[in-house]
mmCIF file of C-alpha atoms and ligand atoms in Angstrom:
data_model
loop_
_atom_site.group_PDB
_atom_site.id
_atom_site.type_symbol
_atom_site.label_atom_id
_atom_site.label_comp_id
_atom_site.label_asym_id
_atom_site.label_seq_id
_atom_site.Cartn_x
_atom_site.Cartn_y
_atom_site.Cartn_z
ATOM 1 C CA UNK A 1 -0.016 -0.090 0.029
ATOM 2 C CA UNK A 2 1.101 3.264 -0.666
ATOM 3 C CA UNK A 3 2.074 5.812 1.898
ATOM 4 C CA UNK A 4 2.133 9.645 1.546
ATOM 5 C CA UNK A 5 3.175 11.787 4.333
ATOM 6 C CA UNK A 6 2.296 15.763 4.409
ATOM 7 C CA UNK A 7 4.763 18.099 6.333
ATOM 8 C CA UNK A 8 4.662 21.586 6.947
ATOM 9 C CA UNK A 9 4.416 24.486 9.632
ATOM 10 C CA UNK A 10 1.146 24.974 11.279
ATOM 11 C CA UNK A 11 -1.261 26.423 8.818
ATOM 12 C CA UNK A 12 0.762 25.559 5.905
ATOM 13 C CA UNK A 13 -2.080 23.489 4.427
ATOM 14 C CA UNK A 14 -1.346 19.867 5.231
ATOM 15 C CA UNK A 15 -4.990 19.258 6.205
ATOM 16 C CA UNK A 16 -6.733 20.874 3.380
ATOM 17 C CA UNK A 17 -4.425 19.236 0.836
ATOM 18 C CA UNK A 18 -5.074 15.985 2.781
ATOM 19 C CA UNK A 19 -8.658 16.442 2.138
ATOM 20 C CA UNK A 20 -8.403 17.101 -1.586
ATOM 21 C CA UNK A 21 -5.798 13.939 -2.080
ATOM 22 C CA UNK A 22 -8.401 11.857 -0.522
ATOM 23 C CA UNK A 23 -11.251 12.933 -2.232
ATOM 24 C CA UNK A 24 -9.163 12.763 -5.677
ATOM 25 C CA UNK A 25 -7.256 9.748 -5.173
ATOM 26 C CA UNK A 26 -9.541 7.788 -2.793
ATOM 27 C CA UNK A 27 -6.445 7.660 -0.114
ATOM 28 C CA UNK A 28 -7.584 7.611 3.553
ATOM 29 C CA UNK A 29 -6.349 10.543 5.144
ATOM 30 C CA UNK A 30 -4.939 9.767 8.629
ATOM 31 C CA UNK A 31 -4.558 13.110 10.586
ATOM 32 C CA UNK A 32 -3.161 12.902 14.398
ATOM 33 C CA UNK A 33 -4.700 16.307 15.124
ATOM 34 C CA UNK A 34 -8.022 14.764 14.163
ATOM 35 C CA UNK A 35 -7.643 11.814 16.020
ATOM 36 C CA UNK A 36 -6.560 13.466 19.162
ATOM 37 C CA UNK A 37 -9.483 16.080 19.096
ATOM 38 C CA UNK A 38 -11.831 12.965 18.507
ATOM 39 C CA UNK A 39 -10.345 11.378 21.986
ATOM 40 C CA UNK A 40 -10.543 15.146 23.834
ATOM 41 C CA UNK A 41 -14.084 15.442 22.387
ATOM 42 C CA UNK A 42 -15.438 11.755 23.551
ATOM 43 C CA UNK A 43 -13.847 12.432 27.021
ATOM 44 C CA UNK A 44 -11.281 9.138 26.858
ATOM 45 C CA UNK A 45 -8.591 8.902 29.140
ATOM 46 C CA UNK A 46 -6.477 9.603 26.036
ATOM 47 C CA UNK A 47 -8.237 12.565 25.109
ATOM 48 C CA UNK A 48 -7.790 13.859 28.639
ATOM 49 C CA UNK A 49 -4.110 13.135 28.808
ATOM 50 C CA UNK A 50 -3.498 14.858 25.389
ATOM 51 C CA UNK A 51 -5.746 17.775 25.999
ATOM 52 C CA UNK A 52 -3.193 20.013 28.186
ATOM 53 C CA UNK A 53 -0.362 19.482 25.801
ATOM 54 C CA UNK A 54 -2.360 20.473 22.752
ATOM 55 C CA UNK A 55 -4.017 23.411 24.187
ATOM 56 C CA UNK A 56 -0.803 24.961 24.958
ATOM 57 C CA UNK A 57 0.976 24.266 21.899
ATOM 58 C CA UNK A 58 3.140 21.298 22.836
ATOM 59 C CA UNK A 59 3.175 17.823 21.420
ATOM 60 C CA UNK A 60 1.571 14.928 22.899
ATOM 61 C CA UNK A 61 3.994 12.224 24.197
ATOM 62 C CA UNK A 62 5.333 10.122 21.622
ATOM 63 C CA UNK A 63 4.123 6.434 23.114
ATOM 64 C CA UNK A 64 0.369 8.033 22.938
ATOM 65 C CA UNK A 65 0.601 9.088 19.562
ATOM 66 C CA UNK A 66 2.356 6.141 18.145
ATOM 67 C CA UNK A 67 -0.090 3.825 19.721
ATOM 68 C CA UNK A 68 -3.137 5.594 18.202
ATOM 69 C CA UNK A 69 -1.727 5.591 14.923
ATOM 70 C CA UNK A 70 -0.794 1.938 15.278
ATOM 71 C CA UNK A 71 -4.675 1.490 16.364
ATOM 72 C CA UNK A 72 -5.809 3.343 13.282
ATOM 73 C CA UNK A 73 -3.207 1.651 10.548
ATOM 74 C CA UNK A 74 -4.994 -1.776 12.089
ATOM 75 C CA UNK A 75 -8.443 -0.850 10.866
ATOM 76 C CA UNK A 76 -7.839 -2.510 7.390
ATOM 77 C CA UNK A 77 -9.487 0.228 5.273
ATOM 78 C CA UNK A 78 -6.193 1.239 3.664
ATOM 79 C CA UNK A 79 -5.871 -0.839 0.823
ATOM 80 C CA UNK A 80 -5.275 1.974 -1.632
ATOM 81 C CA UNK A 81 -3.008 3.864 0.181
ATOM 82 C CA UNK A 82 -3.116 6.584 3.041
ATOM 83 C CA UNK A 83 -2.050 10.020 3.279
ATOM 84 C CA UNK A 84 -0.591 10.945 6.813
ATOM 85 C CA UNK A 85 -1.048 14.658 8.227
ATOM 86 C CA UNK A 86 0.598 15.858 11.183
ATOM 87 C CA UNK A 87 2.573 12.409 11.831
ATOM 88 C CA UNK A 88 5.255 11.949 12.148
ATOM 89 C CA UNK A 89 6.384 15.240 14.092
ATOM 90 C CA UNK A 90 9.604 13.643 16.026
ATOM 91 C CA UNK A 91 12.294 11.343 15.056
ATOM 92 C CA UNK A 92 10.832 8.854 17.494
ATOM 93 C CA UNK A 93 7.560 8.920 15.472
ATOM 94 C CA UNK A 94 9.452 8.772 12.251
ATOM 95 C CA UNK A 95 11.351 5.477 13.329
ATOM 96 C CA UNK A 96 8.008 4.030 14.435
ATOM 97 C CA UNK A 97 6.457 4.738 11.006
ATOM 98 C CA UNK A 98 9.612 3.446 9.084
ATOM 99 C CA UNK A 99 8.917 -0.112 10.622
ATOM 100 C CA UNK A 100 5.416 -0.030 9.061
ATOM 101 C CA UNK A 101 5.810 -1.758 5.663
ATOM 102 C CA UNK A 102 4.574 0.169 2.605
ATOM 103 C CA UNK A 103 4.692 -0.413 -1.124
ATOM 104 C CA UNK A 104 6.021 3.087 -1.519
ATOM 105 C CA UNK A 105 6.530 6.072 0.679
ATOM 106 C CA UNK A 106 6.751 9.982 -0.638
ATOM 107 C CA UNK A 107 6.800 12.943 1.779
ATOM 108 C CA UNK A 108 5.817 16.174 0.591
ATOM 109 C CA UNK A 109 6.868 19.399 2.211
ATOM 110 C CA UNK A 110 4.700 22.411 2.049
ATOM 111 C CA UNK A 111 7.108 25.253 2.121
ATOM 112 C CA UNK A 112 5.076 28.644 3.374
ATOM 113 C CA UNK A 113 6.303 31.596 4.777
ATOM 114 C CA UNK A 114 5.448 31.875 8.657
ATOM 115 C CA UNK A 115 3.261 35.108 8.301
ATOM 116 C CA UNK A 116 1.339 33.363 5.737
ATOM 117 C CA UNK A 117 0.890 30.517 7.874
ATOM 118 C CA UNK A 118 0.057 32.590 10.768
ATOM 119 C CA UNK A 119 -2.666 34.823 8.543
ATOM 120 C CA UNK A 120 -4.419 31.295 7.425
ATOM 121 C CA UNK A 121 -4.557 30.034 11.465
ATOM 122 C CA UNK A 122 -6.387 33.471 12.113
ATOM 123 C CA UNK A 123 -9.178 32.831 9.589
ATOM 124 C CA UNK A 124 -9.323 29.073 10.326
ATOM 125 C CA UNK A 125 -12.436 27.531 11.096
ATOM 126 C CA UNK A 126 -13.060 23.543 11.768
ATOM 127 C CA UNK A 127 -15.864 21.319 12.388
ATOM 128 C CA UNK A 128 -15.823 19.727 15.878
ATOM 129 C CA UNK A 129 -17.331 16.624 14.687
ATOM 130 C CA UNK A 130 -15.522 15.520 11.736
ATOM 131 C CA UNK A 131 -12.406 17.944 11.390
ATOM 132 C CA UNK A 132 -13.506 19.462 8.042
ATOM 133 C CA UNK A 133 -11.312 22.605 7.361
ATOM 134 C CA UNK A 134 -12.974 26.002 6.335
ATOM 135 C CA UNK A 135 -11.732 29.645 6.173
ATOM 136 C CA UNK A 136 -13.456 32.595 6.938
ATOM 137 C CA UNK A 137 -13.109 34.562 3.473
ATOM 138 C CA UNK A 138 -11.621 31.746 1.213
ATOM 139 C CA UNK A 139 -13.848 28.791 2.161
ATOM 140 C CA UNK A 140 -16.621 29.675 4.581
ATOM 141 C CA UNK A 141 -19.428 27.103 5.628
ATOM 142 C CA UNK A 142 -22.482 27.232 3.380
ATOM 143 C CA UNK A 143 -24.652 28.081 6.615
ATOM 144 C CA UNK A 144 -22.517 30.242 9.111
ATOM 145 C CA UNK A 145 -21.094 28.230 12.077
ATOM 146 C CA UNK A 146 -22.777 24.712 10.408
ATOM 147 C CA UNK A 147 -20.445 22.005 8.638
ATOM 148 C CA UNK A 148 -21.221 21.292 5.121
ATOM 149 C CA UNK A 149 -20.401 17.735 5.535
ATOM 150 C CA UNK A 150 -21.663 16.392 8.616
ATOM 151 C CA UNK A 151 -23.753 19.431 10.254
ATOM 152 C CA UNK A 152 -21.506 19.707 13.199
ATOM 153 C CA UNK A 153 -20.513 23.009 14.901
ATOM 154 C CA UNK A 154 -18.021 24.996 13.025
ATOM 155 C CA UNK A 155 -15.715 27.216 15.088
ATOM 156 C CA UNK A 156 -12.221 28.584 15.411
ATOM 157 C CA UNK A 157 -9.659 25.733 17.031
ATOM 158 C CA UNK A 158 -8.633 26.448 20.831
ATOM 159 C CA UNK A 159 -4.887 26.280 19.777
ATOM 160 C CA UNK A 160 -5.330 28.862 17.070
ATOM 161 C CA UNK A 161 -5.006 31.535 19.939
ATOM 162 C CA UNK A 162 -1.952 33.413 19.549
ATOM 163 C CA UNK A 163 -0.096 32.199 22.464
ATOM 164 C CA UNK A 164 -0.754 28.674 21.401
ATOM 165 C CA UNK A 165 0.269 29.476 17.850
ATOM 166 C CA UNK A 166 3.694 30.957 18.838
ATOM 167 C CA UNK A 167 4.647 27.916 20.725
ATOM 168 C CA UNK A 168 3.229 25.471 17.889
ATOM 169 C CA UNK A 169 5.883 27.223 15.698
ATOM 170 C CA UNK A 170 8.821 26.826 18.195
ATOM 171 C CA UNK A 171 7.758 23.230 18.595
ATOM 172 C CA UNK A 172 7.816 22.620 14.962
ATOM 173 C CA UNK A 173 11.119 24.273 14.352
ATOM 174 C CA UNK A 174 12.725 22.062 17.288
ATOM 175 C CA UNK A 175 11.269 18.815 16.976
ATOM 176 C CA UNK A 176 9.771 18.502 13.181
ATOM 177 C CA UNK A 177 12.298 20.257 11.204
ATOM 178 C CA UNK A 178 14.751 17.262 12.033
ATOM 179 C CA UNK A 179 12.137 14.642 10.666
ATOM 180 C CA UNK A 180 11.921 16.505 7.251
ATOM 181 C CA UNK A 181 15.810 16.013 6.958
ATOM 182 C CA UNK A 182 15.078 12.313 8.081
ATOM 183 C CA UNK A 183 12.937 11.911 5.181
ATOM 184 C CA UNK A 184 15.438 13.960 2.885
ATOM 185 C CA UNK A 185 18.238 11.583 3.637
ATOM 186 C CA UNK A 186 15.963 8.699 2.820
ATOM 187 C CA UNK A 187 15.428 10.364 -0.755
ATOM 188 C CA UNK A 188 11.644 10.357 -0.508
ATOM 189 C CA UNK A 189 11.084 14.103 0.126
ATOM 190 C CA UNK A 190 9.651 16.665 -2.382
ATOM 191 C CA UNK A 191 9.646 20.275 -1.623
ATOM 192 C CA UNK A 192 6.330 22.042 -2.804
ATOM 193 C CA UNK A 193 5.668 25.773 -2.868
ATOM 194 C CA UNK A 194 2.647 26.055 -0.612
ATOM 195 C CA UNK A 195 2.299 29.814 -1.482
ATOM 196 C CA UNK A 196 -1.064 30.524 -3.583
ATOM 197 C CA UNK A 197 -4.487 29.847 -3.463
ATOM 198 C CA UNK A 198 -5.467 26.209 -2.277
ATOM 199 C CA UNK A 199 -6.376 25.468 -5.862
ATOM 200 C CA UNK A 200 -2.813 26.166 -7.220
ATOM 201 C CA UNK A 201 -1.025 24.502 -4.258
ATOM 202 C CA UNK A 202 -3.243 21.267 -4.832
ATOM 203 C CA UNK A 203 -2.140 21.510 -8.546
ATOM 204 C CA UNK A 204 1.221 21.032 -7.723
ATOM 205 C CA UNK A 205 0.603 18.170 -5.410
ATOM 206 C CA UNK A 206 -1.533 16.213 -8.053
ATOM 207 C CA UNK A 207 1.082 16.520 -10.564
ATOM 208 C CA UNK A 208 3.491 14.943 -8.233
ATOM 209 C CA UNK A 209 1.315 12.305 -7.115
ATOM 210 C CA UNK A 210 -0.216 11.267 -10.403
HETATM 211 P P1 LIG B 1 -2.322 19.388 14.078
HETATM 212 O O1 LIG B 1 -3.950 19.400 13.897
HETATM 213 O O2 LIG B 1 -1.731 18.525 13.195
HETATM 214 O O3 LIG B 1 -1.977 20.954 13.531
HETATM 215 P P2 LIG B 1 -0.755 21.522 13.009
HETATM 216 O O4 LIG B 1 0.086 20.659 12.324
HETATM 217 O O5 LIG B 1 -0.326 22.922 13.734
HETATM 218 O O6 LIG B 1 -1.332 21.947 11.490
HETATM 219 P P3 LIG B 1 -2.466 22.744 11.340
HETATM 220 O O7 LIG B 1 -3.486 21.754 11.306
HETATM 221 O O8 LIG B 1 -2.679 23.764 12.217
HETATM 222 O O9 LIG B 1 -2.594 23.415 10.085
HETATM 223 P P4 LIG B 1 -2.478 22.595 8.470
HETATM 224 O O10 LIG B 1 -1.223 22.730 8.200
HETATM 225 O O11 LIG B 1 -3.104 21.339 8.534
HETATM 226 O O12 LIG B 1 -3.385 23.807 7.986
HETATM 227 P P5 LIG B 1 -4.895 23.599 7.314
HETATM 228 O O13 LIG B 1 -5.225 22.945 6.176
HETATM 229 O O14 LIG B 1 -5.749 23.623 8.475
HETATM 230 O O15 LIG B 1 -2.086 19.235 15.330
HETATM 231 C C1 LIG B 1 -2.763 19.946 16.495
HETATM 232 C C2 LIG B 1 -2.018 19.788 17.916
HETATM 233 O O16 LIG B 1 -2.090 18.122 18.022
HETATM 234 C C3 LIG B 1 -0.546 19.798 17.918
HETATM 235 O O17 LIG B 1 -0.077 21.051 18.055
HETATM 236 C C4 LIG B 1 -0.067 18.831 19.002
HETATM 237 O O18 LIG B 1 -0.437 18.956 19.943
HETATM 238 C C5 LIG B 1 -0.876 17.632 18.698
HETATM 239 N N1 LIG B 1 -0.287 16.566 18.007
HETATM 240 C C6 LIG B 1 -0.848 16.371 16.546
HETATM 241 N N2 LIG B 1 -0.207 15.351 16.072
HETATM 242 C C7 LIG B 1 0.819 15.152 16.739
HETATM 243 C C8 LIG B 1 2.080 14.045 16.709
HETATM 244 N N3 LIG B 1 2.254 13.475 15.623
HETATM 245 N N4 LIG B 1 2.832 13.987 17.793
HETATM 246 C C9 LIG B 1 2.534 14.875 18.990
HETATM 247 N N5 LIG B 1 1.687 15.666 18.997
HETATM 248 C C10 LIG B 1 0.735 16.009 17.978
HETATM 249 O O19 LIG B 1 -5.179 25.068 6.736
HETATM 250 C C11 LIG B 1 -4.849 26.434 7.672
HETATM 251 C C12 LIG B 1 -6.086 27.262 6.904
HETATM 252 O O20 LIG B 1 -5.574 27.966 5.790
HETATM 253 C C13 LIG B 1 -7.421 26.700 6.781
HETATM 254 O O21 LIG B 1 -8.285 27.823 7.061
HETATM 255 C C14 LIG B 1 -7.379 26.407 4.923
HETATM 256 O O22 LIG B 1 -8.688 26.661 4.756
HETATM 257 C C15 LIG B 1 -6.670 27.523 4.662
HETATM 258 N N6 LIG B 1 -5.762 27.316 3.437
HETATM 259 C C16 LIG B 1 -5.108 26.101 3.282
HETATM 260 N N7 LIG B 1 -4.496 26.287 2.171
HETATM 261 C C17 LIG B 1 -4.625 27.535 1.651
HETATM 262 C C18 LIG B 1 -4.009 28.161 0.700
HETATM 263 N N8 LIG B 1 -3.288 27.830 -0.135
HETATM 264 N N9 LIG B 1 -4.360 29.572 0.568
HETATM 265 C C19 LIG B 1 -5.032 30.150 1.566
HETATM 266 N N10 LIG B 1 -5.783 29.422 2.725
HETATM 267 C C20 LIG B 1 -5.321 28.327 2.766
#
């Protein structure tokens, strides 16, 4: 089965591109952010543990995230392939993923300036139920506050508050940039210009994947 990994700073567009790849290629999208938010929403022990790390913009401990991904990969709906969004984020996670066999592996690094990514986060809205991603100006839900996909509540994410965003960028630079270099060394990394409209960025990715 094919594996794609989306890298990029907070707000670079990983989730948005993952949704489009899923729509057009039928690959499952696995977002650790969505998995963790779902755990919080249902009040599970894992969610309770993850919550404080996420709210202040830190990383959830490796062993918890690795275990949740292991459970997700075992679900048996990944025959065509899958796209990872937000995982791996540390070298320990990268090694855990490398140990999972795949027919092929491609990592895509969305390069966007920090200023642009922050502008996007300030305008982002997401669905609490299904994680669908919106933008106040570029992609508002058809009915304000209501998800087009599942009818759930659409609102800003708690960790898009300014202090948490600053911390997420620091953590990204310290913990996740080395992971991008790890994939560069494995010669599976493609850098994609993540600036421009979502449609134009997606076109670059689509060409790469096709
Ligand atoms: P996660 O949910 O993965 O957040 P993130 O990596 O910070 O990335 P974002 O979801 O903020 O941004 P994105 O790149 O997906 O951008 P999006 O497509 O939404 O993780 C959240 C937290 O969970 C972490 O901080 C951590 O605590 C924890 N966590 C998750 N995974 C973990 C792991 N592996 N290990 C440990 N902890 C983990 O786009 C943003 C906005 O821009 C949207 O409004 C969108 O509509 C808009 N947009 C997208 N593309 C464009 C474009 N080209 N032009 C204009 N607007 C655009």
